[in-house]
Amino acid sequence: MRHEAHADRPAHTDTHVDPHHAHHGPATATWSMAALATLHCLTGCAIGEVLGMVVGTALGWGNLPTTVLAIVLAFFFGYALTLRGVLRAGVGFRTAFRVALAADTLSIAVMELIDNGVIVLWPDAMDAQLGDLLFWGSLVISLVVAFVVTTPVNKWTIGRGRGHAVVHRYHH
């Protein structure tokens, strides 16, 4: 479909907006842009991750249900932060939801894989309690490692007009 055929339509309508074609060509992907996109993703992931770990640990849940809750909440808050920004641009919910999925899924998935992988591999981190320095220290370090690993992934996707490049279409 040619984009100029609908040039007279406002950008904020829900009619046939394909979030996978937000740019007409590859986006310019700088390390700064990738780091900002990763920081945005990290914010949502960290909120969900910390909340899930705190809730699961406080309720005395085992490692598996606590980790699953943390991952689910990381995706929820990661998507929610993107949705908030895109909805503020006047986009309908359905389109905003598709944009959030297109923009954040790979970034959050990589971040969660790395973050949880560090925690699982860190000796005794899975058994640490809320009052333990090991709980908070391993969580912070795992998020830093996830940021470092996810930034090149975001640079790659932005450079191909995917990932957070999709969201930039809705920033004015």
XYZ file of C-alpha atoms in Angstrom:
172
model
C 0.000 0.000 0.000
C 1.337 3.422 -0.876
C 1.443 5.753 2.136
C 0.788 8.895 0.104
C -2.618 7.530 -0.898
C -3.820 8.380 2.599
C -1.917 11.601 3.146
C -5.168 13.488 3.678
C -6.079 11.315 6.705
C -5.050 12.510 10.147
C -2.250 10.422 11.643
C -4.249 9.738 14.791
C -7.048 7.679 13.253
C -7.309 3.955 13.818
C -8.019 3.169 10.179
C -5.399 0.926 8.640
C -2.382 2.089 10.608
C 0.270 -0.582 10.392
C 2.747 -0.115 13.241
C 5.288 -2.218 11.358
C 5.542 0.458 8.659
C 5.960 3.525 10.827
C 8.884 4.825 8.764
C 9.184 5.020 5.017
C 12.728 3.670 5.219
C 15.309 2.590 7.747
C 15.543 4.956 10.688
C 18.780 6.558 11.744
C 19.835 4.565 14.764
C 22.315 6.205 17.082
C 23.665 4.713 20.278
C 22.068 7.593 22.154
C 18.665 6.820 20.655
C 19.099 3.118 21.443
C 20.142 3.883 25.017
C 17.092 6.117 25.530
C 14.787 3.446 24.104
C 16.400 0.864 26.367
C 16.111 3.153 29.378
C 12.405 3.588 28.605
C 12.034 -0.189 28.403
C 14.127 -0.680 31.540
C 11.849 1.649 33.490
C 8.749 -0.419 32.799
C 10.611 -3.696 33.255
C 12.158 -2.569 36.526
C 8.810 -1.438 37.945
C 7.227 -4.778 37.094
C 10.251 -6.842 38.041
C 10.723 -5.202 41.435
C 6.993 -5.252 42.202
C 6.724 -8.932 41.229
C 9.777 -9.911 43.260
C 8.629 -7.920 46.282
C 5.064 -9.303 46.165
C 6.156 -12.901 45.579
C 8.843 -12.757 48.248
C 6.594 -11.011 50.783
C 3.871 -13.628 50.238
C 6.373 -16.438 50.673
C 5.861 -17.769 47.155
C 8.404 -20.077 45.601
C 10.926 -18.988 43.016
C 8.945 -20.048 39.946
C 5.646 -18.251 40.710
C 7.542 -15.160 41.894
C 9.606 -15.078 38.703
C 6.537 -15.597 36.501
C 4.725 -12.757 38.301
C 7.759 -10.488 37.888
C 7.978 -11.232 34.159
C 4.248 -10.713 33.578
C 4.355 -7.403 35.459
C 7.495 -6.327 33.568
C 5.685 -6.798 30.248
C 2.564 -5.095 31.629
C 4.381 -1.997 32.865
C 6.674 -1.872 29.828
C 3.679 -1.870 27.490
C 1.747 0.503 29.761
C 4.447 3.186 29.613
C 4.500 3.064 25.821
C 0.698 3.023 25.626
C 0.540 6.113 27.812
C 2.823 8.084 25.503
C 1.166 6.957 22.276
C -2.347 7.563 23.633
C -1.259 11.080 24.632
C -0.479 11.686 20.949
C -4.186 11.215 20.198
C -4.016 7.680 18.837
C -6.907 5.288 19.444
C -6.405 2.470 21.938
C -6.319 -0.346 19.384
C -3.578 1.313 17.352
C -1.692 2.372 20.481
C -1.779 -1.213 21.729
C -0.396 -2.520 18.421
C 2.312 0.147 18.488
C 3.292 -0.857 22.040
C 3.481 -4.525 21.045
C 5.574 -3.710 17.971
C 7.831 -1.320 19.859
C 8.480 -3.205 23.061
C 8.059 -6.961 22.724
C 11.585 -7.854 21.602
C 13.198 -5.308 23.924
C 11.270 -6.502 26.983
C 11.800 -10.163 26.108
C 15.584 -9.721 25.823
C 15.675 -7.617 28.969
C 13.701 -10.192 30.943
C 15.757 -13.101 29.637
C 19.018 -11.432 30.644
C 17.724 -9.986 33.919
C 16.244 -13.260 35.131
C 19.185 -15.244 33.773
C 21.595 -13.216 35.906
C 19.422 -13.732 38.991
C 19.154 -17.498 38.366
C 22.910 -17.858 37.828
C 23.897 -15.640 40.768
C 24.698 -17.917 43.734
C 21.994 -17.694 46.412
C 20.186 -14.755 44.744
C 17.030 -16.809 44.182
C 16.827 -17.492 47.921
C 17.524 -13.933 49.098
C 14.839 -12.162 51.111
C 13.642 -8.540 50.922
C 15.832 -7.482 53.831
C 18.982 -8.988 52.305
C 21.520 -6.846 50.491
C 21.924 -9.773 48.088
C 18.265 -9.432 47.008
C 18.578 -5.765 46.068
C 22.196 -5.897 44.878
C 21.650 -8.813 42.515
C 18.437 -7.236 41.218
C 20.140 -3.912 40.458
C 23.139 -5.567 38.815
C 20.900 -7.864 36.761
C 19.000 -4.825 35.448
C 22.262 -3.057 34.561
C 23.490 -6.132 32.671
C 20.100 -6.374 30.909
C 20.408 -2.699 29.882
C 23.883 -3.247 28.435
C 22.789 -6.321 26.451
C 19.470 -4.857 25.268
C 20.841 -1.522 24.007
C 22.477 -3.046 20.872
C 19.264 -4.989 20.205
C 17.304 -1.731 20.270
C 19.872 -0.016 18.044
C 19.504 -2.838 15.527
C 15.678 -2.725 15.535
C 15.526 1.078 15.358
C 17.927 0.999 12.409
C 15.449 -1.220 10.581
C 12.455 1.004 11.328
C 11.195 -1.386 14.010
C 11.116 -1.378 17.793
C 11.085 2.087 19.302
C 11.321 3.635 15.831
C 7.618 2.765 15.567
C 6.840 4.885 18.637
C 8.763 7.897 17.320
C 6.158 8.341 14.605
C 3.686 9.396 17.290
C 5.948 11.866 19.104
C 5.359 15.440 18.045
